[in-house]
Short mmCIF file of C-alpha atoms in Angstrom, two decimals:
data_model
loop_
_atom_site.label_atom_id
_atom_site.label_comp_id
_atom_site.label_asym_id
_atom_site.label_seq_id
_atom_site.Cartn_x
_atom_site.Cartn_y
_atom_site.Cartn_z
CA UNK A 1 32.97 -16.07 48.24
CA UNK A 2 30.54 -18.27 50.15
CA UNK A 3 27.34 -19.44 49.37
CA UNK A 4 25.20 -17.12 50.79
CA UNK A 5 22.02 -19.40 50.81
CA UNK A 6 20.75 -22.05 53.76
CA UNK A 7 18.85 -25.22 52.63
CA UNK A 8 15.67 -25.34 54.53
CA UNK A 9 13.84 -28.62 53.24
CA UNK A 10 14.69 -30.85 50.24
CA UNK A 11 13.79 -34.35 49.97
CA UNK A 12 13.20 -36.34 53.07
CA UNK A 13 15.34 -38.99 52.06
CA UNK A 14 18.57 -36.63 51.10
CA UNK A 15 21.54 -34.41 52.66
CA UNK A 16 22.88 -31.67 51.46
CA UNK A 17 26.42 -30.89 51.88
CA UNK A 18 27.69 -27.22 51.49
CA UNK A 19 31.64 -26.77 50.11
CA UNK A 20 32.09 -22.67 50.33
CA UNK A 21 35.33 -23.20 48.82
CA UNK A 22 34.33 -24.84 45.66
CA UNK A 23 31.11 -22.83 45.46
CA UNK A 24 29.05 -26.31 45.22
CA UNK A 25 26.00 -27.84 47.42
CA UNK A 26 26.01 -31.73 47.35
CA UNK A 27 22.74 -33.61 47.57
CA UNK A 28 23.21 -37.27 48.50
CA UNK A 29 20.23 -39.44 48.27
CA UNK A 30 19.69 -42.55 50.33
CA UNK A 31 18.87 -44.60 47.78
CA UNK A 32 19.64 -44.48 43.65
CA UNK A 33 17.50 -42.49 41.93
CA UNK A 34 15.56 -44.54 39.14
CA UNK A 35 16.52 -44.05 35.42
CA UNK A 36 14.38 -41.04 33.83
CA UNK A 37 13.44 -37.43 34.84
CA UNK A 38 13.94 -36.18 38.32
CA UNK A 39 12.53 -32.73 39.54
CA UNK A 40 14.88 -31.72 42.84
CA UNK A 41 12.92 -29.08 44.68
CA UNK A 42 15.02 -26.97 47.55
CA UNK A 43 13.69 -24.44 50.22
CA UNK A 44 16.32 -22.45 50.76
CA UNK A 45 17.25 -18.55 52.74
CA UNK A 46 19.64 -16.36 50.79
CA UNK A 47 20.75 -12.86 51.71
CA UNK A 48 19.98 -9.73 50.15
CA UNK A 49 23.73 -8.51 50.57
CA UNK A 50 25.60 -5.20 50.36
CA UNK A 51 28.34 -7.02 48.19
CA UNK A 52 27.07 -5.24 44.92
CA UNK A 53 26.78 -8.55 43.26
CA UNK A 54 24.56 -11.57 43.31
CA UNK A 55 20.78 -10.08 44.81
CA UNK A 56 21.95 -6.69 46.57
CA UNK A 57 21.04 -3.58 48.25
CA UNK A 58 21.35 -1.01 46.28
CA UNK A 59 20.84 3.00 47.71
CA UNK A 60 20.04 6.35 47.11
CA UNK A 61 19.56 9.03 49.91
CA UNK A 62 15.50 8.35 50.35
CA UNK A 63 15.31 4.41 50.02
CA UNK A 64 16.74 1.04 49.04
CA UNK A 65 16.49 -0.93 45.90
CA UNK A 66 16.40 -5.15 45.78
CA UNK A 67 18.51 -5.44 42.13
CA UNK A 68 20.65 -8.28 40.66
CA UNK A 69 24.46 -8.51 39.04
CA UNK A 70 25.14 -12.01 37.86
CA UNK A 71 28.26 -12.56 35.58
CA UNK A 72 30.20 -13.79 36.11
CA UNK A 73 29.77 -15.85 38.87
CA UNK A 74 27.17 -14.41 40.93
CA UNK A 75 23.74 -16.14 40.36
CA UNK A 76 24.86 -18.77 42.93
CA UNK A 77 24.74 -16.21 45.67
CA UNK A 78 20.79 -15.49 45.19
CA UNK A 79 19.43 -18.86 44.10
CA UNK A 80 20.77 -22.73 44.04
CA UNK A 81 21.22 -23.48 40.09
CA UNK A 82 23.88 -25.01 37.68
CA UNK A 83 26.20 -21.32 37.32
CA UNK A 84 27.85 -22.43 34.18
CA UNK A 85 27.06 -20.49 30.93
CA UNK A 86 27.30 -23.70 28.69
CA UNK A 87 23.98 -25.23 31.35
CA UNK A 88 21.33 -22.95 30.23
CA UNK A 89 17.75 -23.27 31.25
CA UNK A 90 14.22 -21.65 31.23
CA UNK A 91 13.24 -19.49 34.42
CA UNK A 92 10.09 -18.97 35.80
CA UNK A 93 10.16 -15.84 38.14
CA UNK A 94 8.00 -14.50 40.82
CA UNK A 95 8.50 -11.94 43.08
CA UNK A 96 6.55 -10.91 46.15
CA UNK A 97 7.31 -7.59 46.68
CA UNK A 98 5.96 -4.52 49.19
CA UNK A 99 2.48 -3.18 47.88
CA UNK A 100 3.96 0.45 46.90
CA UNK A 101 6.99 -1.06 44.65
CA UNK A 102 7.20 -2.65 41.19
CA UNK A 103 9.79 -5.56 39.70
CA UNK A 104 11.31 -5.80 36.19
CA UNK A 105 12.82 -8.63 35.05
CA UNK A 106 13.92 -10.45 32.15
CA UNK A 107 10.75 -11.33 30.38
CA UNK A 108 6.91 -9.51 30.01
CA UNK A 109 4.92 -8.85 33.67
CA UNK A 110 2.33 -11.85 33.43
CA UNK A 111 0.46 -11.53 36.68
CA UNK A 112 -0.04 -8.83 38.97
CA UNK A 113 -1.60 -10.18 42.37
CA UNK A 114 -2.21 -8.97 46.16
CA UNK A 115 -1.25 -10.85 49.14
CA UNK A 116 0.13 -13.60 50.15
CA UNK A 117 0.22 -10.65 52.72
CA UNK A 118 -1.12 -7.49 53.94
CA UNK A 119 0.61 -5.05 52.63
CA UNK A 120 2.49 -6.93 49.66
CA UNK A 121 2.04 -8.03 46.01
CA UNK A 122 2.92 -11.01 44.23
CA UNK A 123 4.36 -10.49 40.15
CA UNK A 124 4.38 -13.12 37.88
CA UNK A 125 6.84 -13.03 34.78
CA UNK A 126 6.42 -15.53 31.56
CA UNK A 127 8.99 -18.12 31.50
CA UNK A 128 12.47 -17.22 29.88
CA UNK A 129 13.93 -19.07 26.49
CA UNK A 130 17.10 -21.20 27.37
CA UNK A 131 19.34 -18.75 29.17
CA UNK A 132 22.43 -18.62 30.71
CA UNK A 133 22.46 -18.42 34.77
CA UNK A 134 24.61 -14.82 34.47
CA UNK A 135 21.90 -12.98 31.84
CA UNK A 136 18.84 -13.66 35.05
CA UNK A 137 18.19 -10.31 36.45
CA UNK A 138 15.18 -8.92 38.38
CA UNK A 139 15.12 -5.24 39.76
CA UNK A 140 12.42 -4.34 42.61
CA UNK A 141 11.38 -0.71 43.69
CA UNK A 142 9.48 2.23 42.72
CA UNK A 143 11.55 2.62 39.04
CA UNK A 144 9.96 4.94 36.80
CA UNK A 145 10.12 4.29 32.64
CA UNK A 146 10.20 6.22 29.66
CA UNK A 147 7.98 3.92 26.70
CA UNK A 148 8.54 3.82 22.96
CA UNK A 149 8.44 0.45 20.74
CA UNK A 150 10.35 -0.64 17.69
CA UNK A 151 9.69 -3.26 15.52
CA UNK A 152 6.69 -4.58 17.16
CA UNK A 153 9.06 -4.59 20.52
CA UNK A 154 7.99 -2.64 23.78
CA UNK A 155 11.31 -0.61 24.99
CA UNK A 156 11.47 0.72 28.06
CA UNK A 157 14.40 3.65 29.65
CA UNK A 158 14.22 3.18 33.52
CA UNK A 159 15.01 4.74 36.27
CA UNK A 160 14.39 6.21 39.88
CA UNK A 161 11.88 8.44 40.15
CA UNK A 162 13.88 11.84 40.20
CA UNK A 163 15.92 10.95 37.35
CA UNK A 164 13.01 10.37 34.33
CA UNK A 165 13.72 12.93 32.89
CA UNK A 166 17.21 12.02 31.66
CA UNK A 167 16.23 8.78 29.81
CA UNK A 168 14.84 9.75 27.05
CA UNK A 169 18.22 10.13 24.73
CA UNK A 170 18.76 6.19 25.74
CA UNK A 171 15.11 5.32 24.83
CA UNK A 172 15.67 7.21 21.39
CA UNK A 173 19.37 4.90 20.89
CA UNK A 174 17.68 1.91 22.04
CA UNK A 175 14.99 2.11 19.55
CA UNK A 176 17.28 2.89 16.44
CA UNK A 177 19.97 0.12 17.47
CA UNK A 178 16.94 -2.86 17.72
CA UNK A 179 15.55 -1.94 14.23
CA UNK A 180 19.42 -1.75 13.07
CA UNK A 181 20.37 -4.53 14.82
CA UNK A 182 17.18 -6.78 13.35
CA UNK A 183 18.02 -6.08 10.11
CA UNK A 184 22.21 -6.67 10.98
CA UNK A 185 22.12 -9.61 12.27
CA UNK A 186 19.18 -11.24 10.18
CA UNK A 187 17.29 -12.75 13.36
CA UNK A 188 14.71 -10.85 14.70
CA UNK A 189 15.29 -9.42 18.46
CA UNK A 190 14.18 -12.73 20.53
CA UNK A 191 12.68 -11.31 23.61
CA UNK A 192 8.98 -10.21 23.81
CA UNK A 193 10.03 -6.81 25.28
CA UNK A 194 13.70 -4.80 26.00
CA UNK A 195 14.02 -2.58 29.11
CA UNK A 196 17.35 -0.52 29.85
CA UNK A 197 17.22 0.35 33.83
CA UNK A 198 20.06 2.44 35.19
CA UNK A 199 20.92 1.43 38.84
CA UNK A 200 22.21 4.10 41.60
CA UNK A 201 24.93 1.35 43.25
CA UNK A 202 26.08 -0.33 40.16
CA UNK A 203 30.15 -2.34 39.91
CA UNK A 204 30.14 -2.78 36.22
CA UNK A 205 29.46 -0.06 33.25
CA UNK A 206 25.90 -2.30 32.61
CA UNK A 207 25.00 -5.78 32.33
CA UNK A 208 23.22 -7.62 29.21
CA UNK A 209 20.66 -9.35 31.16
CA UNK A 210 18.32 -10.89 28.12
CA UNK A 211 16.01 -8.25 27.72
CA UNK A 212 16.83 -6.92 31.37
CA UNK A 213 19.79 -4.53 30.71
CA UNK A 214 21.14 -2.87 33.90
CA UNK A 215 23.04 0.25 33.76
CA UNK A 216 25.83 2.00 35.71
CA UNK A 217 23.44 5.94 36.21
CA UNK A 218 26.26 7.52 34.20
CA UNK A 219 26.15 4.76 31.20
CA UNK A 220 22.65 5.14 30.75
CA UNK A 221 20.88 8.59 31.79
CA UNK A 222 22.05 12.08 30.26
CA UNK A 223 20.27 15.45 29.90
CA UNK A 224 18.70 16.62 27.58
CA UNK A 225 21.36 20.03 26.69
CA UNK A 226 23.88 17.17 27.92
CA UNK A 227 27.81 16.89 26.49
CA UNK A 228 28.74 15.72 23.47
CA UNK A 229 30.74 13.23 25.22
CA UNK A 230 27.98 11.96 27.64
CA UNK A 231 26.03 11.36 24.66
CA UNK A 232 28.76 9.26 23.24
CA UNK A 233 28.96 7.54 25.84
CA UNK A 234 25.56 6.70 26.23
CA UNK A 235 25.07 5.98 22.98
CA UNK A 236 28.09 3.45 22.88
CA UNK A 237 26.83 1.76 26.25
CA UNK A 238 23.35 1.24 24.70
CA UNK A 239 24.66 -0.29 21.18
CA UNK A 240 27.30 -2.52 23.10
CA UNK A 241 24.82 -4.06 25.49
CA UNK A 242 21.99 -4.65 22.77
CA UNK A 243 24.42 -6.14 20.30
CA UNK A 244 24.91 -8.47 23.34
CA UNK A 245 21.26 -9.47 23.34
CA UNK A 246 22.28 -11.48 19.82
CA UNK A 247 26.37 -12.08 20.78
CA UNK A 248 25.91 -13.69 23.78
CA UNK A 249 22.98 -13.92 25.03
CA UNK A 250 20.77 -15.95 22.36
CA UNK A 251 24.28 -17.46 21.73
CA UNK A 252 26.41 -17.65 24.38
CA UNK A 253 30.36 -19.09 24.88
CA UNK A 254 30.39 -22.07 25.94
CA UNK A 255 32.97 -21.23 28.55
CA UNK A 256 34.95 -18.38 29.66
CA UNK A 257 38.04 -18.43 28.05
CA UNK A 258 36.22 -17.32 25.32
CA UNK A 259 34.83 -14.27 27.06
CA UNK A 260 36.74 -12.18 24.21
CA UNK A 261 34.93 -13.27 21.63
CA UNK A 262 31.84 -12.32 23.06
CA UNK A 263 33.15 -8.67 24.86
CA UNK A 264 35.45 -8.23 21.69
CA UNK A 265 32.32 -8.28 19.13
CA UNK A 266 30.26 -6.48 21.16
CA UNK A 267 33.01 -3.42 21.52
CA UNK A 268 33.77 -3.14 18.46
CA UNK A 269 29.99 -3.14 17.31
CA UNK A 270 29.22 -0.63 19.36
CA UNK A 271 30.82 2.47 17.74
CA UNK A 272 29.72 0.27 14.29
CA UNK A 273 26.09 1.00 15.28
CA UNK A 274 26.54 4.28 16.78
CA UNK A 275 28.88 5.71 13.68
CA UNK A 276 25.44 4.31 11.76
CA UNK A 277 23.24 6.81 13.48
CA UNK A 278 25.03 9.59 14.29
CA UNK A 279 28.15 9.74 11.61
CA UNK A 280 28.83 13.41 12.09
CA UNK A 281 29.96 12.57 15.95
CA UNK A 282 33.44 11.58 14.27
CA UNK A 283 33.62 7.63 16.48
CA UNK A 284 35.96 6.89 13.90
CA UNK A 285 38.86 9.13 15.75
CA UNK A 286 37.45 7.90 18.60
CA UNK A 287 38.42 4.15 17.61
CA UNK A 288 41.46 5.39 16.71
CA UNK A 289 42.91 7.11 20.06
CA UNK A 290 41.33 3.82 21.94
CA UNK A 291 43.45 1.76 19.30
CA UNK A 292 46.38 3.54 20.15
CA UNK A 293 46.31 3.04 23.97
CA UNK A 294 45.27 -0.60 23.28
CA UNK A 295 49.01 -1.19 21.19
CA UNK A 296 50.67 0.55 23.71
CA UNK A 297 49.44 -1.71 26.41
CA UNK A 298 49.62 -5.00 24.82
CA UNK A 299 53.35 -3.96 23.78
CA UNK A 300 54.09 -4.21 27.86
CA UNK A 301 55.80 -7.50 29.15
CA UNK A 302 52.72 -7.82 31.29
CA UNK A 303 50.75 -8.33 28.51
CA UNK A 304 48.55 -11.60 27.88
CA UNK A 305 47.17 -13.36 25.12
CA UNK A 306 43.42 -12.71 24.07
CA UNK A 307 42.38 -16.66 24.93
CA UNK A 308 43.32 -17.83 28.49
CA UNK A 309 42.44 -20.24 31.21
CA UNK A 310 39.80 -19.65 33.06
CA UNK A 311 38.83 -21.84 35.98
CA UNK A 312 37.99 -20.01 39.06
CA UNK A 313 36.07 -17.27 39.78
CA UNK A 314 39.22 -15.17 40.56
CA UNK A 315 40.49 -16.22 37.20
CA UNK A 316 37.55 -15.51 34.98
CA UNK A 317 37.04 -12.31 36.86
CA UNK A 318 40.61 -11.18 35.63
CA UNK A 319 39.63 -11.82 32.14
CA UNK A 320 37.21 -8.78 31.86
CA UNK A 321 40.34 -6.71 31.04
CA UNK A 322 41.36 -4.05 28.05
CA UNK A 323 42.32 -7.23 25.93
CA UNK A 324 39.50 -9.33 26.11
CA UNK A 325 37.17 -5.88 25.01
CA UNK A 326 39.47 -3.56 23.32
CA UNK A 327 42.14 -5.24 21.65
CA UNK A 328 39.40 -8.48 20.71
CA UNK A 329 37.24 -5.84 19.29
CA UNK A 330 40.27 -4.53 17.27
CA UNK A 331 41.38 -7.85 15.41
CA UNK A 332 37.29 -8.42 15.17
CA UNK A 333 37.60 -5.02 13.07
CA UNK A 334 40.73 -6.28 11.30
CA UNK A 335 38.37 -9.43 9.81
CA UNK A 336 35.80 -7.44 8.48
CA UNK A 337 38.05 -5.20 6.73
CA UNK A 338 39.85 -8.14 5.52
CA UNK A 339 36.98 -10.39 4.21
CA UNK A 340 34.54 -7.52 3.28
CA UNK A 341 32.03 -5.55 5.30
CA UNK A 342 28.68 -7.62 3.60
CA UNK A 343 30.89 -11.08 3.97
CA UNK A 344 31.46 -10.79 7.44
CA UNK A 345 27.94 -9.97 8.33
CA UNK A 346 26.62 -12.86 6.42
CA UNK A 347 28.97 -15.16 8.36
CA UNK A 348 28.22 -13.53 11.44
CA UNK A 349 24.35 -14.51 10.75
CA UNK A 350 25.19 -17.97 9.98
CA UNK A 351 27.01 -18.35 13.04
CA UNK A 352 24.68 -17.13 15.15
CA UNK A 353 21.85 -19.17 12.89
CA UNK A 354 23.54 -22.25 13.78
CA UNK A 355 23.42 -21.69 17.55
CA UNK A 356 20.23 -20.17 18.08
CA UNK A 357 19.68 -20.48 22.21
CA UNK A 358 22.39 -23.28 22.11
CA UNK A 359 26.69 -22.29 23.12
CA UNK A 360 29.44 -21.96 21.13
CA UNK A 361 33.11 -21.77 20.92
CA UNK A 362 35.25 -19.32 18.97
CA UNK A 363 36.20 -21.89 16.53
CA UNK A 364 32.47 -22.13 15.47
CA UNK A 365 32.64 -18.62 14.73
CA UNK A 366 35.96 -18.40 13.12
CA UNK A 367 34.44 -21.65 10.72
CA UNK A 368 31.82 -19.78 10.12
CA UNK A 369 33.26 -16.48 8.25
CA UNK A 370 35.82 -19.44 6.74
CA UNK A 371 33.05 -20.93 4.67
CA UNK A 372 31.12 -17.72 4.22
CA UNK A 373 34.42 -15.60 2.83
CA UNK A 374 36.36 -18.60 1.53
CA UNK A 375 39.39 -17.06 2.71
CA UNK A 376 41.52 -19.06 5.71
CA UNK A 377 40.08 -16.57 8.40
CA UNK A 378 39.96 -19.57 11.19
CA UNK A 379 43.72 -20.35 10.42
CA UNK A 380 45.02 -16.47 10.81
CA UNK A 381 42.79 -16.23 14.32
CA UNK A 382 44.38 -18.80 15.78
CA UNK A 383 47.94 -16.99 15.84
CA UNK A 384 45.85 -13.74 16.54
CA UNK A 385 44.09 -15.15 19.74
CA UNK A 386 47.08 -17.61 21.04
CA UNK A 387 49.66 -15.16 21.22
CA UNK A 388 50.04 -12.02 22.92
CA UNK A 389 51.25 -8.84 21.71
CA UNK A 390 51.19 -7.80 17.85
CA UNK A 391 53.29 -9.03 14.73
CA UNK A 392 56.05 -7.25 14.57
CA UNK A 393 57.20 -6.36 10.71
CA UNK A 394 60.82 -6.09 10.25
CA UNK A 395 61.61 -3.75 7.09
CA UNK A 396 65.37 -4.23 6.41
CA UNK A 397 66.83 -1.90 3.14
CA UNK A 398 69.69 -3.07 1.21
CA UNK A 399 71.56 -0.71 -0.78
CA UNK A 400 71.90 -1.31 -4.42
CA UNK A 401 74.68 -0.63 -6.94
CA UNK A 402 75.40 -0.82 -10.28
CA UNK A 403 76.27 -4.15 -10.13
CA UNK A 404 72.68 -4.80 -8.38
CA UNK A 405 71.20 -3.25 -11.36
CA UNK A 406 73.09 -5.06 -14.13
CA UNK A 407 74.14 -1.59 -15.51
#
């Protein structure tokens, strides 16, 4: 990767060093900066690539979309910023875009303004809560929206124009899994508004983005005499990313290596929620094939165990595997059976309580159902999450006699 951005102006008495390699832009000052707050502004040109990640081109036969795709490591290639999911910050985004298009983005449209020129328009979005660099997202071009609200919340199903039509099962999911999810998690949803858009060039299944979700078309849109099985899908897609919204996004990981906790909860929510609305569509047997598959893999040599180092880019990009979501979300499941449906939810609401807009590592969560349950959950984890591959139970028999039985 290389950072895809040229400094134009910054202070007059500072450089600014680029290091493609390490991903990093050094400003050197002249002189020490005095003790207290310092506000660093920087000009810079980025490029609206083809790469299908960071701020891309995305296209459909008649016309091109400006959309975003952030996690891991991606923000860096559309704006300058601390790309570290333990740095969070508040955004303030505008967007100045051609006079016949619209822009979604993470929070509520705030300002709606012509100019600066002929032909354009300039939108104005209210300032995030402390976010992580990877859940930023902004979409630009003539998206269409299906409208509904739950809970107070505006909810939005998006999509191009010649694909409406099809978003109305996801606007009906999305509805049901906030007011579920509200009353799951004991936090209200945080963000003033939720919109789900579904994106014709799209890498991943769909992105969390807070209150910004962005969908793969096929993870999000569906018709309405669709399959069974696109509506499971859908449905699943939809519960996983909105359970992110809480898991991970109003409290994130602190680092990577932890990337199963958040993935892991999420995946095995998401049939949770969608078993919840629709429980004659049988996810149970669903869970059970993907369990299956899941054993079979881990009980390969190539196998790995669910926490690893992450450092690089290359290396936290090979974490996003079948362990970090399926097999996470398995021994997730495992907990709740083991400390009781209602205990488990309580400790995942004091976890999250504890964290609101803040990081945290596994442990926190693992301490969290330990005090809840009082059962030695965080002691068990640690064997489950340090060591690939399952227990194996060794059943030996011994034959008995008469002897054996004192007769």
């Amino acid at each position: 990767m290389t950072l895809p951005w040229v400094v134009r102006a910054v202070h007059k008495n500072a450089t600014v060093k680029l290091d493609a390699a390490k991903e990093q832009a050094t400003v050197t000052f002249a002189k020490e900066l005095p003790a207290g707050p310092v506000t660093l502004e920087i000009a810079y040109t980025g490029v609206l690539n083809d790469k299908l990640r960071g701020f891309y081109l995305s296209k459909t036969k008649t016309r091109s979309y400006g959309v975003t795709q952030f996690e891991a490591t991606d923000a860096r290639r559309a704006f300058p910023c601390f790309d570290e999911p333990a740095l969070k910050a508040t955004f303030d985004v505008s967007l100045i875009v051609d006079a016949g298009d619209t822009a979604i983005s993470n929070t509520k449209l705030v300002g709606d303004t012509p100019g600066p020129a002929v032909g354009k328009h300039t939108l104005k979005f209210a300032a995030t809560p402390k976010m992580s660099t990877y859940l930023v997202a902004w979409v630009v071009g003539d998206f269409l929206c299906s409208s509904g609200k739950q809970d107070g919340t505006p909810i939005r199903a998006c999509s191009t124009p010649d694909k409406l039509g099809m978003t109305k099962f996801a606007l009906d999911a999305a509805k049901w899994d906030l007011k579920y999810y509200d009353k799951y998690f004991g936090i209200k949803y945080p963000m003033g508004k939720l919109d789900l858009v579904a994106i014709p060039d799209f890498e991943a299944g769909a992105m969390e983005n807070f209150g910004c979700i962005t969908f793969r078309e096929t993870e999000l849109l569906v018709e309405k005499d669709g399959t069974l099985q696109a509506k499971k899908d859908v449905a699943t897609t939809v519960a996983h990313e909105m359970a992110h919204q809480w898991f991970g996004d109003l409290v994130t990981p602190e680092w990577w290596d932890n990337l199963w906790l958040n993935e892991g909860f999420a995946t095995w929510m998401e049939t949770k929620a969608a078993a919840k609305r629709e429980p004659k569509w049988e996810f149970a047997q669903d869970d059970a094939a993907d369990l299956n598959r899941i054993l079979d893999d881990d009980a390969s040599r190539t196998t790995r165990a669910i926490r690893a180092r992450a450092e690089t880019p290359s290396e936290i990009n090979e974490l996003f595997d079948d362990i970090a979501y399926g097999k996470a979300g398995a021994v997730i499941g495992m907990v709740e059976n083991w400390v009781g449906e209602e205990t488990f939810r309580r400790g995942v609401h004091e976890y999250l309580a504890a964290h609101l807009y803040g990081n945290a590592r596994a442990e926190d969560f693992w301490d969290a159902q330990t005090r809840v349950s009082g059962l030695p959950v965080d002691k068990v984890m640690r064997s489950f999450v340090e060591q690939p591959g399952v227990p194996l139970v060794d059943r030996k028999s011994t034959r008995l006699n008469s002897s054996h039985l004192g007769i």
